[in-house]
mmCIF file of C-alpha atoms in Angstrom:
data_model
loop_
_atom_site.group_PDB
_atom_site.id
_atom_site.type_symbol
_atom_site.label_atom_id
_atom_site.label_comp_id
_atom_site.label_asym_id
_atom_site.label_seq_id
_atom_site.Cartn_x
_atom_site.Cartn_y
_atom_site.Cartn_z
ATOM 1 C CA GLY A 1003 -0.182 0.087 0.112
ATOM 2 C CA ASP A 1004 0.757 3.644 -0.031
ATOM 3 C CA SER A 1005 2.919 5.442 2.530
ATOM 4 C CA VAL A 1006 5.538 7.448 3.670
ATOM 5 C CA THR A 1007 9.135 6.995 4.876
ATOM 6 C CA GLN A 1008 10.465 9.922 7.019
ATOM 7 C CA MET A 1009 14.549 10.514 8.276
ATOM 8 C CA GLU A 1010 14.342 9.963 12.275
ATOM 9 C CA GLY A 1011 15.405 12.060 14.603
ATOM 10 C CA PRO A 1012 15.571 14.393 15.990
ATOM 11 C CA VAL A 1013 18.220 16.668 14.017
ATOM 12 C CA THR A 1014 19.545 19.218 15.814
ATOM 13 C CA LEU A 1015 21.383 22.070 14.106
ATOM 14 C CA SER A 1016 23.157 25.715 15.081
ATOM 15 C CA GLU A 1017 21.409 28.689 13.791
ATOM 16 C CA GLU A 1018 21.685 29.320 10.489
ATOM 17 C CA ALA A 1019 22.909 25.161 9.517
ATOM 18 C CA PHE A 1020 21.974 23.918 6.004
ATOM 19 C CA LEU A 1021 18.649 21.773 6.847
ATOM 20 C CA THR A 1022 17.394 17.872 4.747
ATOM 21 C CA ILE A 1023 15.209 16.132 5.604
ATOM 22 C CA ASN A 1024 14.415 12.737 3.285
ATOM 23 C CA CYS A 1025 11.006 11.766 2.657
ATOM 24 C CA THR A 1026 10.401 8.349 0.265
ATOM 25 C CA TYR A 1027 7.522 7.543 -0.652
ATOM 26 C CA THR A 1028 5.387 4.375 -2.057
ATOM 27 C CA ALA A 1029 2.964 5.155 -4.102
ATOM 28 C CA THR A 1030 0.260 2.996 -7.281
ATOM 29 C CA GLY A 1031 -0.076 6.413 -9.498
ATOM 30 C CA TYR A 1032 0.343 9.468 -8.458
ATOM 31 C CA PRO A 1033 0.292 11.550 -5.040
ATOM 32 C CA SER A 1034 -0.097 15.018 -3.830
ATOM 33 C CA LEU A 1035 3.105 15.453 -1.674
ATOM 34 C CA PHE A 1036 3.005 17.915 1.744
ATOM 35 C CA TRP A 1037 5.630 19.170 4.271
ATOM 36 C CA TYR A 1038 3.610 19.629 7.122
ATOM 37 C CA VAL A 1039 4.968 21.234 10.293
ATOM 38 C CA GLN A 1040 3.945 20.835 14.270
ATOM 39 C CA TYR A 1041 4.941 23.606 16.839
ATOM 40 C CA PRO A 1042 4.117 22.782 19.758
ATOM 41 C CA GLY A 1043 1.309 21.530 21.255
ATOM 42 C CA GLU A 1044 -0.250 23.764 18.337
ATOM 43 C CA GLY A 1045 -1.926 20.915 15.696
ATOM 44 C CA LEU A 1046 -0.109 20.624 12.608
ATOM 45 C CA GLN A 1047 0.378 23.700 9.439
ATOM 46 C CA LEU A 1048 0.192 23.075 5.488
ATOM 47 C CA LEU A 1049 4.373 24.022 5.061
ATOM 48 C CA LEU A 1050 4.357 23.020 1.349
ATOM 49 C CA LYS A 1051 3.804 20.846 -1.215
ATOM 50 C CA ALA A 1052 4.311 19.542 -4.663
ATOM 51 C CA THR A 1053 1.106 18.056 -6.744
ATOM 52 C CA LYS A 1054 2.759 16.518 -9.819
ATOM 53 C CA ALA A 1055 6.597 14.719 -11.211
ATOM 54 C CA ASP A 1056 9.670 17.867 -10.718
ATOM 55 C CA ASP A 1057 7.295 20.351 -9.146
ATOM 56 C CA LYS A 1058 8.797 22.484 -6.591
ATOM 57 C CA GLY A 1059 6.988 23.457 -3.513
ATOM 58 C CA SER A 1060 8.360 26.563 -1.125
ATOM 59 C CA ASN A 1061 7.922 28.025 1.257
ATOM 60 C CA LYS A 1062 9.733 30.646 3.947
ATOM 61 C CA GLY A 1063 12.415 29.754 2.621
ATOM 62 C CA PHE A 1064 11.880 25.688 2.556
ATOM 63 C CA GLU A 1065 11.711 23.863 -0.227
ATOM 64 C CA ALA A 1066 10.888 20.392 -2.127
ATOM 65 C CA THR A 1067 10.450 18.667 -5.592
ATOM 66 C CA TYR A 1068 9.047 15.848 -6.334
ATOM 67 C CA ARG A 1069 10.957 13.367 -7.859
ATOM 68 C CA LYS A 1070 10.177 10.608 -9.235
ATOM 69 C CA GLU A 1071 12.556 9.052 -10.512
ATOM 70 C CA THR A 1072 13.897 8.637 -6.829
ATOM 71 C CA THR A 1073 10.296 8.195 -5.746
ATOM 72 C CA SER A 1074 11.397 11.487 -2.874
ATOM 73 C CA PHE A 1075 9.605 14.980 -1.563
ATOM 74 C CA HIS A 1076 13.252 15.906 0.314
ATOM 75 C CA LEU A 1077 12.853 19.031 3.381
ATOM 76 C CA GLU A 1078 15.383 21.429 2.167
ATOM 77 C CA LYS A 1079 16.086 25.038 3.762
ATOM 78 C CA GLY A 1080 19.350 26.768 3.378
ATOM 79 C CA SER A 1081 19.309 28.957 6.421
ATOM 80 C CA VAL A 1082 17.820 28.123 9.802
ATOM 81 C CA GLN A 1083 16.925 29.912 12.713
ATOM 82 C CA VAL A 1084 15.524 28.860 16.025
ATOM 83 C CA SER A 1085 12.096 29.709 15.083
ATOM 84 C CA ASP A 1086 12.212 26.446 12.495
ATOM 85 C CA SER A 1087 12.059 23.764 15.852
ATOM 86 C CA ALA A 1088 9.584 22.238 14.899
ATOM 87 C CA VAL A 1089 8.402 18.608 14.416
ATOM 88 C CA TYR A 1090 8.202 18.342 10.546
ATOM 89 C CA PHE A 1091 5.627 15.112 9.009
ATOM 90 C CA CYS A 1092 5.810 14.135 5.089
ATOM 91 C CA ALA A 1093 2.987 13.005 3.807
ATOM 92 C CA LEU A 1094 0.960 12.181 0.175
ATOM 93 C CA SER A 1095 -2.479 12.029 -0.788
ATOM 94 C CA GLY A 1096 -4.034 10.653 -4.301
ATOM 95 C CA PRO A 1097 -6.823 9.622 -5.866
ATOM 96 C CA ASN A 1098 -5.531 5.956 -5.157
ATOM 97 C CA THR A 1099 -5.455 6.186 -0.972
ATOM 98 C CA GLY A 1100 -9.017 7.961 -1.350
ATOM 99 C CA ASN A 1101 -8.032 11.252 -0.345
ATOM 100 C CA GLN A 1102 -6.747 9.990 2.875
ATOM 101 C CA PHE A 1103 -3.300 11.425 3.765
ATOM 102 C CA TYR A 1104 -1.115 8.308 4.443
ATOM 103 C CA PHE A 1105 2.022 10.496 7.166
ATOM 104 C CA GLY A 1106 6.128 9.853 8.287
ATOM 105 C CA THR A 1107 6.726 9.518 11.335
ATOM 106 C CA GLY A 1108 7.988 12.588 11.377
ATOM 107 C CA THR A 1109 10.842 14.667 12.754
ATOM 108 C CA SER A 1110 12.593 16.488 15.511
ATOM 109 C CA LEU A 1111 14.412 19.247 14.830
ATOM 110 C CA THR A 1112 16.043 21.549 17.187
ATOM 111 C CA VAL A 1113 17.274 25.252 16.520
ATOM 112 C CA ILE A 1114 20.500 26.316 18.865
ATOM 113 C CA PRO A 1115 21.627 29.832 18.936
ATOM 114 C CA GLY B 731 -9.051 30.377 3.665
ATOM 115 C CA ALA B 732 -9.885 27.273 4.998
ATOM 116 C CA VAL B 733 -10.188 27.621 8.992
ATOM 117 C CA VAL B 734 -10.214 24.110 10.604
ATOM 118 C CA SER B 735 -11.672 24.536 14.416
ATOM 119 C CA GLN B 736 -11.591 22.026 17.642
ATOM 120 C CA HIS B 737 -13.722 22.905 20.631
ATOM 121 C CA PRO B 738 -12.140 22.677 23.233
ATOM 122 C CA SER B 739 -8.041 22.773 22.726
ATOM 123 C CA ARG B 740 -7.827 21.073 26.451
ATOM 124 C CA VAL B 741 -9.993 18.630 28.701
ATOM 125 C CA ILE B 742 -9.188 17.103 31.453
ATOM 126 C CA CYS B 743 -11.775 14.520 32.562
ATOM 127 C CA LYS B 744 -12.695 11.149 34.729
ATOM 128 C CA SER B 745 -12.137 8.115 33.497
ATOM 129 C CA GLY B 746 -15.463 6.303 32.929
ATOM 130 C CA THR B 747 -16.754 9.889 31.901
ATOM 131 C CA SER B 748 -17.623 10.769 28.163
ATOM 132 C CA VAL B 749 -15.840 13.729 26.374
ATOM 133 C CA LYS B 750 -17.553 14.748 23.471
ATOM 134 C CA ILE B 751 -14.740 17.314 20.953
ATOM 135 C CA GLU B 752 -15.856 19.458 17.705
ATOM 136 C CA CYS B 753 -14.409 20.223 14.330
ATOM 137 C CA ARG B 754 -15.929 23.191 12.558
ATOM 138 C CA SER B 755 -14.834 24.392 9.090
ATOM 139 C CA LEU B 756 -15.552 27.518 8.880
ATOM 140 C CA ASP B 757 -15.413 29.122 6.070
ATOM 141 C CA PHE B 758 -16.374 26.506 4.113
ATOM 142 C CA GLN B 759 -17.973 23.207 3.859
ATOM 143 C CA ALA B 760 -16.261 20.153 4.786
ATOM 144 C CA THR B 761 -17.801 17.454 2.452
ATOM 145 C CA THR B 762 -15.383 14.877 3.840
ATOM 146 C CA MET B 763 -13.148 14.823 8.028
ATOM 147 C CA PHE B 764 -11.366 12.752 8.900
ATOM 148 C CA TRP B 765 -9.697 11.885 12.478
ATOM 149 C CA TYR B 766 -6.406 11.146 13.774
ATOM 150 C CA ARG B 767 -4.605 10.161 16.989
ATOM 151 C CA GLN B 768 -1.309 11.631 18.693
ATOM 152 C CA PHE B 769 0.015 10.072 21.033
ATOM 153 C CA PRO B 770 3.151 12.042 21.901
ATOM 154 C CA LYS B 771 6.355 11.753 19.887
ATOM 155 C CA GLN B 772 4.489 10.002 16.968
ATOM 156 C CA SER B 773 2.802 10.655 14.470
ATOM 157 C CA LEU B 774 -0.828 11.052 13.040
ATOM 158 C CA MET B 775 -3.557 7.503 12.825
ATOM 159 C CA LEU B 776 -6.019 7.580 10.905
ATOM 160 C CA MET B 777 -8.927 6.991 13.618
ATOM 161 C CA ALA B 778 -11.921 7.620 11.228
ATOM 162 C CA THR B 779 -13.307 9.684 8.290
ATOM 163 C CA SER B 780 -16.805 10.585 7.801
ATOM 164 C CA ASN B 781 -19.434 12.118 5.435
ATOM 165 C CA GLU B 782 -21.916 14.841 6.035
ATOM 166 C CA GLY B 783 -24.818 11.993 7.007
ATOM 167 C CA SER B 784 -23.469 8.667 6.744
ATOM 168 C CA LYS B 785 -22.163 6.053 9.321
ATOM 169 C CA ALA B 786 -17.837 7.122 8.892
ATOM 170 C CA THR B 787 -15.462 4.753 8.560
ATOM 171 C CA TYR B 788 -13.409 3.347 11.118
ATOM 172 C CA GLU B 789 -9.390 2.614 10.703
ATOM 173 C CA GLN B 790 -8.729 -0.879 11.503
ATOM 174 C CA GLY B 791 -7.920 -1.265 14.592
ATOM 175 C CA VAL B 792 -10.645 1.506 16.056
ATOM 176 C CA GLU B 793 -13.276 0.782 18.440
ATOM 177 C CA LYS B 794 -16.406 2.604 16.671
ATOM 178 C CA ASP B 795 -18.282 2.093 20.029
ATOM 179 C CA LYS B 796 -15.684 4.097 22.813
ATOM 180 C CA PHE B 797 -15.283 6.821 19.126
ATOM 181 C CA LEU B 798 -18.412 7.854 18.227
ATOM 182 C CA ILE B 799 -18.435 9.952 15.098
ATOM 183 C CA ASN B 800 -20.755 11.990 14.027
ATOM 184 C CA HIS B 801 -20.654 14.393 10.787
ATOM 185 C CA ALA B 802 -24.541 15.815 11.126
ATOM 186 C CA SER B 803 -23.809 18.521 8.933
ATOM 187 C CA LEU B 804 -21.053 19.992 6.294
ATOM 188 C CA THR B 805 -19.685 22.755 9.011
ATOM 189 C CA LEU B 806 -19.546 19.871 11.982
ATOM 190 C CA SER B 807 -18.144 16.577 12.681
ATOM 191 C CA THR B 808 -17.818 15.581 16.889
ATOM 192 C CA LEU B 809 -15.648 12.837 18.271
ATOM 193 C CA THR B 810 -17.307 11.556 22.016
ATOM 194 C CA VAL B 811 -14.890 9.418 23.819
ATOM 195 C CA THR B 812 -17.320 7.024 26.215
ATOM 196 C CA SER B 813 -16.268 5.445 29.182
ATOM 197 C CA ALA B 814 -12.735 7.344 28.664
ATOM 198 C CA HIS B 815 -9.820 5.497 30.746
ATOM 199 C CA PRO B 816 -6.253 7.064 30.611
ATOM 200 C CA GLU B 817 -4.799 4.944 28.008
ATOM 201 C CA ASP B 818 -7.798 7.443 25.950
ATOM 202 C CA SER B 819 -5.466 10.149 27.224
ATOM 203 C CA SER B 820 -3.876 11.788 23.982
ATOM 204 C CA PHE B 821 -4.174 14.525 21.633
ATOM 205 C CA TYR B 822 -6.974 14.498 19.340
ATOM 206 C CA ILE B 823 -6.535 16.279 16.068
ATOM 207 C CA CYS B 824 -8.996 16.500 13.257
ATOM 208 C CA SER B 825 -8.851 17.311 9.195
ATOM 209 C CA ALA B 826 -11.474 19.037 6.367
ATOM 210 C CA GLY B 827 -11.199 18.455 2.588
ATOM 211 C CA LYS B 828 -13.342 21.072 0.616
ATOM 212 C CA PRO B 829 -15.905 20.601 -2.529
ATOM 213 C CA ARG B 830 -13.198 20.592 -5.375
ATOM 214 C CA SER B 831 -10.141 20.882 -3.426
ATOM 215 C CA TYR B 832 -8.100 18.184 -4.540
ATOM 216 C CA ASN B 833 -6.339 16.663 -1.815
ATOM 217 C CA GLU B 834 -6.405 19.016 0.232
ATOM 218 C CA GLN B 835 -7.217 18.454 3.706
ATOM 219 C CA PHE B 836 -7.283 21.379 6.070
ATOM 220 C CA PHE B 837 -6.313 20.198 10.110
ATOM 221 C CA GLY B 838 -7.608 21.645 12.794
ATOM 222 C CA PRO B 839 -5.215 22.790 16.086
ATOM 223 C CA GLY B 840 -6.068 19.653 18.235
ATOM 224 C CA THR B 841 -7.978 18.833 21.104
ATOM 225 C CA ARG B 842 -5.278 17.148 24.423
ATOM 226 C CA LEU B 843 -7.103 15.050 26.292
ATOM 227 C CA THR B 844 -6.530 14.187 29.904
ATOM 228 C CA VAL B 845 -8.224 11.282 31.559
ATOM 229 C CA LEU B 846 -7.234 10.993 35.590
#
């Protein structure tokens, strides 16, 4: 079945460091791919998404490119800030999932000054 | 916009009591709503999918008699945890899909349930 595999954390970086959180997926058909962010004690917020191969989602300095050939959707940011500390979830959804979302296990990011 | 609210944001109850959590789509009509449960430091686990006016579809392993879901209108779904026990303590999150908004879900802020 459809699934998402996400890099395990926790990840600790210094401010202004480069961030990569790996995400790969398994799906039939052509799903949409998402990154959600969860701040402590809060619900999920959509960070970015891509709906077809080679699309690049971007928001708040974060980017991820939908790579069909490697079935990946890695999240990157060139210079992280303390305020980026949160848990990041990769997810997929598509016509073959009944629009149900499948989430990765989440990666906790802590950025230290 | 597409705003989803949940009420209450936090609830503490005694073991054996029932707790109702509301999920509302504030500025759109939600054809489908989803209920998730999240344990500490873990991912979201889909509990059930509810469509307005019909019975909810529960995921395997989720007790439908314990977690009652009612989707009475296009803007409101409720989750009732019946006869709550400490092991039901968790973070419950709902999401809603918009008509013709393919593959997009909008998440509520979550409800922290603590059963004493």
